[in-house]
Short mmCIF file of C-alpha atoms in Angstrom, two decimals:
data_model
loop_
_atom_site.label_atom_id
_atom_site.label_comp_id
_atom_site.label_asym_id
_atom_site.label_seq_id
_atom_site.Cartn_x
_atom_site.Cartn_y
_atom_site.Cartn_z
CA MET A 1 -0.05 -0.05 -0.12
CA GLN A 2 1.26 3.43 -0.85
CA SER A 3 1.71 6.02 1.67
CA ALA A 4 -0.76 9.06 1.40
CA THR A 5 2.35 11.30 1.70
CA HIS A 6 4.20 9.61 -1.11
CA VAL A 7 1.62 9.15 -3.82
CA GLU A 8 3.13 9.23 -7.26
CA VAL A 9 1.22 11.57 -9.39
CA PRO A 10 1.95 13.78 -12.54
CA THR A 11 4.28 16.63 -11.74
CA THR A 12 2.69 19.08 -14.03
CA GLU A 13 -0.77 20.78 -14.11
CA LEU A 14 -1.36 18.92 -17.43
CA GLY A 15 -1.17 22.17 -19.53
CA TYR A 16 -2.63 24.62 -16.97
CA SER A 17 -1.18 27.95 -17.64
CA GLY A 18 0.08 30.22 -14.93
CA TRP A 19 -2.76 32.78 -15.65
CA TYR A 20 -5.40 30.06 -15.35
CA ARG A 21 -4.19 28.82 -12.08
CA ALA A 22 -4.05 32.42 -10.68
CA SER A 23 -7.29 33.45 -12.00
CA LYS A 24 -9.06 30.14 -10.80
CA ARG A 25 -7.63 30.89 -7.32
CA ILE A 26 -8.96 34.43 -7.17
CA PHE A 27 -12.39 33.31 -8.58
CA ASP A 28 -12.56 30.39 -5.99
CA LEU A 29 -11.47 32.61 -3.10
CA VAL A 30 -14.12 35.43 -3.86
CA VAL A 31 -17.05 33.04 -4.80
CA ALA A 32 -16.33 30.89 -1.62
CA SER A 33 -16.14 33.74 0.67
CA VAL A 34 -19.34 35.44 -0.61
CA LEU A 35 -21.08 32.23 -0.37
CA ILE A 36 -20.01 31.52 3.17
CA VAL A 37 -21.30 35.03 4.26
CA CYS A 38 -24.63 34.67 2.32
CA LEU A 39 -25.22 31.20 3.62
CA LEU A 40 -24.44 31.72 7.35
CA PRO A 41 -27.99 31.16 8.37
CA VAL A 42 -28.04 27.75 6.49
CA PHE A 43 -24.75 26.81 8.13
CA PHE A 44 -26.28 27.75 11.59
CA PHE A 45 -29.39 25.61 10.75
CA CYS A 46 -27.21 22.58 9.70
CA ALA A 47 -25.19 22.85 12.82
CA VAL A 48 -28.17 22.93 15.04
CA LEU A 49 -29.60 19.95 13.07
CA VAL A 50 -26.46 17.78 13.59
CA TRP A 51 -25.99 18.85 17.16
CA ARG A 52 -29.59 17.69 18.00
CA SER A 53 -29.31 14.50 15.90
CA SER A 54 -26.73 12.56 17.92
CA PRO A 55 -23.83 13.07 20.39
CA GLY A 56 -20.51 14.21 18.75
CA PRO A 57 -19.03 17.06 16.86
CA VAL A 58 -20.79 19.19 14.25
CA LEU A 59 -18.17 18.94 11.76
CA PHE A 60 -16.82 15.77 10.34
CA ARG A 61 -13.03 15.97 9.60
CA GLN A 62 -11.28 13.43 7.40
CA PRO A 63 -7.95 13.11 5.85
CA ARG A 64 -8.21 13.35 1.95
CA ILE A 65 -5.77 13.40 -0.80
CA GLY A 66 -5.23 16.45 -2.81
CA ALA A 67 -3.31 17.91 -5.61
CA LYS A 68 0.06 16.17 -6.16
CA GLY A 69 -0.88 13.58 -3.55
CA ARG A 70 -0.82 15.83 -0.72
CA GLU A 71 -2.99 15.11 2.45
CA PHE A 72 -5.31 17.65 3.81
CA THR A 73 -8.22 17.71 6.20
CA PHE A 74 -11.60 17.60 4.52
CA LEU A 75 -14.59 19.28 6.25
CA LYS A 76 -18.41 18.27 6.14
CA PHE A 77 -21.28 18.57 8.38
CA ARG A 78 -21.27 15.09 10.25
CA SER A 79 -24.05 12.73 8.90
CA MET A 80 -23.04 9.63 10.77
CA ARG A 81 -22.78 8.45 14.36
CA VAL A 82 -19.45 9.04 15.87
CA ASP A 83 -19.12 5.11 16.47
CA ALA A 84 -19.51 4.43 12.75
CA ASP A 85 -17.42 1.50 11.59
CA PRO A 86 -15.30 2.85 8.56
CA SER A 87 -14.57 -0.88 7.34
CA ILE A 88 -18.15 -0.82 5.92
CA HIS A 89 -17.27 1.95 3.56
CA ARG A 90 -13.67 0.71 2.91
CA GLU A 91 -15.05 -2.58 1.72
CA TYR A 92 -17.51 -1.04 -0.49
CA VAL A 93 -15.10 1.24 -2.08
CA ALA A 94 -12.80 -1.53 -2.96
CA LYS A 95 -15.69 -3.26 -4.76
CA PHE A 96 -16.84 -0.13 -6.54
CA ILE A 97 -13.41 0.66 -7.85
CA ASN A 98 -12.97 -2.92 -9.08
CA GLY A 99 -16.36 -2.90 -10.89
CA GLU A 100 -17.88 -5.40 -8.28
CA ALA A 101 -20.51 -3.26 -6.67
CA GLU A 102 -23.93 -2.12 -7.88
CA GLN A 103 -23.72 1.28 -9.79
CA HIS A 104 -26.68 2.96 -7.91
CA LYS A 105 -25.14 2.73 -4.62
CA ALA A 106 -22.52 5.44 -5.42
CA GLY A 107 -23.79 8.74 -4.30
CA ASN A 108 -23.14 12.48 -4.09
CA GLY A 109 -20.54 14.34 -2.39
CA SER A 110 -17.84 11.91 -0.96
CA MET A 111 -16.68 9.72 -3.85
CA PHE A 112 -18.85 6.89 -2.99
CA LYS A 113 -21.88 6.82 -0.64
CA LEU A 114 -23.78 3.70 0.39
CA VAL A 115 -27.54 3.45 -0.03
CA ALA A 116 -29.36 2.57 3.36
CA ASP A 117 -26.00 3.12 5.14
CA PRO A 118 -26.96 1.99 8.82
CA ARG A 119 -24.35 4.47 10.10
CA VAL A 120 -26.15 7.43 8.89
CA THR A 121 -28.45 9.45 11.37
CA ARG A 122 -31.88 10.72 10.20
CA ALA A 123 -30.57 14.34 10.12
CA GLY A 124 -27.66 12.99 8.07
CA GLN A 125 -30.00 11.40 5.46
CA PHE A 126 -31.54 14.85 5.01
CA LEU A 127 -28.09 16.60 4.76
CA ARG A 128 -26.81 14.17 2.28
CA LYS A 129 -30.09 14.14 0.07
CA THR A 130 -29.89 18.03 -0.17
CA SER A 131 -26.00 18.05 -0.36
CA LEU A 132 -26.05 20.54 2.61
CA ASP A 133 -23.53 18.27 4.30
CA GLU A 134 -20.94 19.52 1.70
CA LEU A 135 -21.14 23.29 2.61
CA PRO A 136 -18.21 23.36 5.04
CA GLN A 137 -16.01 22.41 2.08
CA LEU A 138 -16.28 26.22 1.08
CA PHE A 139 -13.71 26.68 4.01
CA ASN A 140 -11.33 24.06 2.31
CA VAL A 141 -11.76 26.31 -0.89
CA VAL A 142 -10.69 29.39 1.22
CA ARG A 143 -7.91 27.63 2.73
CA GLY A 144 -6.63 26.55 -0.65
CA ASN A 145 -6.97 22.90 -0.13
CA MET A 146 -9.71 22.59 -2.70
CA SER A 147 -11.30 24.36 -5.62
CA LEU A 148 -14.92 25.00 -6.41
CA VAL A 149 -14.56 22.81 -9.52
CA GLY A 150 -12.40 19.76 -9.86
CA PRO A 151 -12.15 16.00 -9.20
CA ARG A 152 -13.39 14.82 -5.98
CA PRO A 153 -10.58 14.10 -3.38
CA PRO A 154 -10.28 10.46 -2.40
CA ILE A 155 -9.71 9.08 1.02
CA PRO A 156 -6.29 7.63 1.53
CA TYR A 157 -7.55 3.98 1.52
CA GLU A 158 -9.08 4.37 -1.82
CA LEU A 159 -5.75 4.60 -3.34
CA GLU A 160 -5.00 0.98 -2.46
CA ASN A 161 -7.19 -0.03 -5.36
CA TYR A 162 -6.05 2.47 -7.99
CA ARG A 163 -4.12 1.57 -10.93
CA PRO A 164 -1.41 3.79 -12.19
CA GLU A 165 -3.69 5.70 -14.87
CA HIS A 166 -6.05 6.52 -11.98
CA TYR A 167 -3.46 8.80 -10.36
CA ARG A 168 -3.64 11.18 -13.16
CA ARG A 169 -6.79 12.67 -11.46
CA LEU A 170 -4.68 13.82 -8.58
CA ALA A 171 -2.50 16.09 -10.66
CA VAL A 172 -4.92 19.04 -10.01
CA LYS A 173 -6.49 20.63 -7.10
CA PRO A 174 -9.73 18.67 -6.06
CA GLY A 175 -13.18 20.33 -6.25
CA ILE A 176 -16.62 20.46 -4.43
CA THR A 177 -18.30 19.82 -7.84
CA GLY A 178 -17.37 18.66 -11.22
CA LEU A 179 -18.25 16.97 -14.37
CA TRP A 180 -18.94 13.66 -12.64
CA GLN A 181 -21.52 15.26 -10.21
CA ILE A 182 -23.50 16.85 -13.06
CA SER A 183 -23.14 13.78 -15.23
CA GLY A 184 -25.19 11.14 -13.20
CA ARG A 185 -23.28 10.82 -10.01
CA SER A 186 -24.81 7.63 -8.58
CA HIS A 187 -25.32 6.14 -12.18
CA THR A 188 -21.80 6.28 -13.28
CA THR A 189 -19.13 3.59 -12.74
CA PHE A 190 -15.69 4.43 -11.34
CA GLU A 191 -13.98 4.17 -14.70
CA GLU A 192 -16.62 6.64 -16.26
CA MET A 193 -15.92 8.96 -13.33
CA ILE A 194 -12.08 8.97 -13.99
CA ALA A 195 -12.87 9.42 -17.74
CA LEU A 196 -14.84 12.52 -16.69
CA ASP A 197 -12.25 13.79 -14.31
CA LEU A 198 -9.48 13.71 -17.01
CA GLU A 199 -11.80 15.31 -19.53
CA TYR A 200 -12.36 18.21 -17.08
CA ILE A 201 -8.69 18.45 -16.62
CA ARG A 202 -8.00 18.59 -20.49
CA ARG A 203 -10.91 21.15 -20.96
CA ALA A 204 -10.24 23.32 -17.76
CA SER A 205 -11.00 27.04 -18.11
CA LEU A 206 -12.85 29.64 -16.20
CA LEU A 207 -15.70 29.25 -18.74
CA THR A 208 -15.83 25.33 -18.11
CA ASP A 209 -15.71 26.16 -14.31
CA LEU A 210 -18.60 28.47 -14.58
CA SER A 211 -20.59 26.07 -16.73
CA VAL A 212 -20.08 23.28 -14.31
CA LEU A 213 -21.08 25.68 -11.31
CA ILE A 214 -24.26 26.68 -13.01
CA LYS A 215 -25.21 23.07 -14.07
CA THR A 216 -24.61 22.07 -10.39
CA LEU A 217 -27.45 24.07 -9.02
CA PRO A 218 -30.24 22.23 -10.66
CA VAL A 219 -28.68 18.89 -10.00
CA VAL A 220 -28.57 19.83 -6.36
CA LEU A 221 -32.21 21.12 -6.30
CA ASN A 222 -33.52 18.08 -8.19
CA GLN A 223 -31.48 15.86 -5.86
CA ARG A 224 -30.39 13.93 -8.99
CA GLY A 225 -28.11 11.09 -8.10
CA ALA A 226 -28.07 11.94 -4.46
CA GLN A 227 -28.27 9.32 -1.76
#
């Protein structure tokens, strides 16, 4: 198994120009900051909902793998009990990546979510279905760990099942949303998700990012592909 801090990934931004990287960072910082301010009442509502749902912290912190294989702390509103067994998800991820799991069980947000996951609280089910559990990732964007648009950041143990070509998706900064999220999410295979991530990397531009963000809104409102 590869160490999360020694993941071999491409050393270039696959054609990203310095201008695009700089403008993307400014765009991310401005939009994420404005959204955090505008959505403060929603953050408060979600925090109270999680706090009342079960004992434990409001925020869920998890190590994820970002650009160039660097590990960072990923933020979400907690949707599971604090005593949740991670081996359930770890086993499912291995099956999904290797094409041995049912497609419809992959969900929104985290790279793969289980349907009828016994670890999820009732409040967590609502937060996941509406994608509100993802809101704290706006702070990841402000910190610079993530972008608004890009591939989803994997959990370190997901890399145990990666083939060499899969690591190409780690060449760029991960995002809250991307082509995968607006292209079916829970109805795509892992290989299709990889193809969509690499397509985004090839096509990346501010116009592409803006298009993905605009298309994300109806997907979230319609709860398409969410579990």
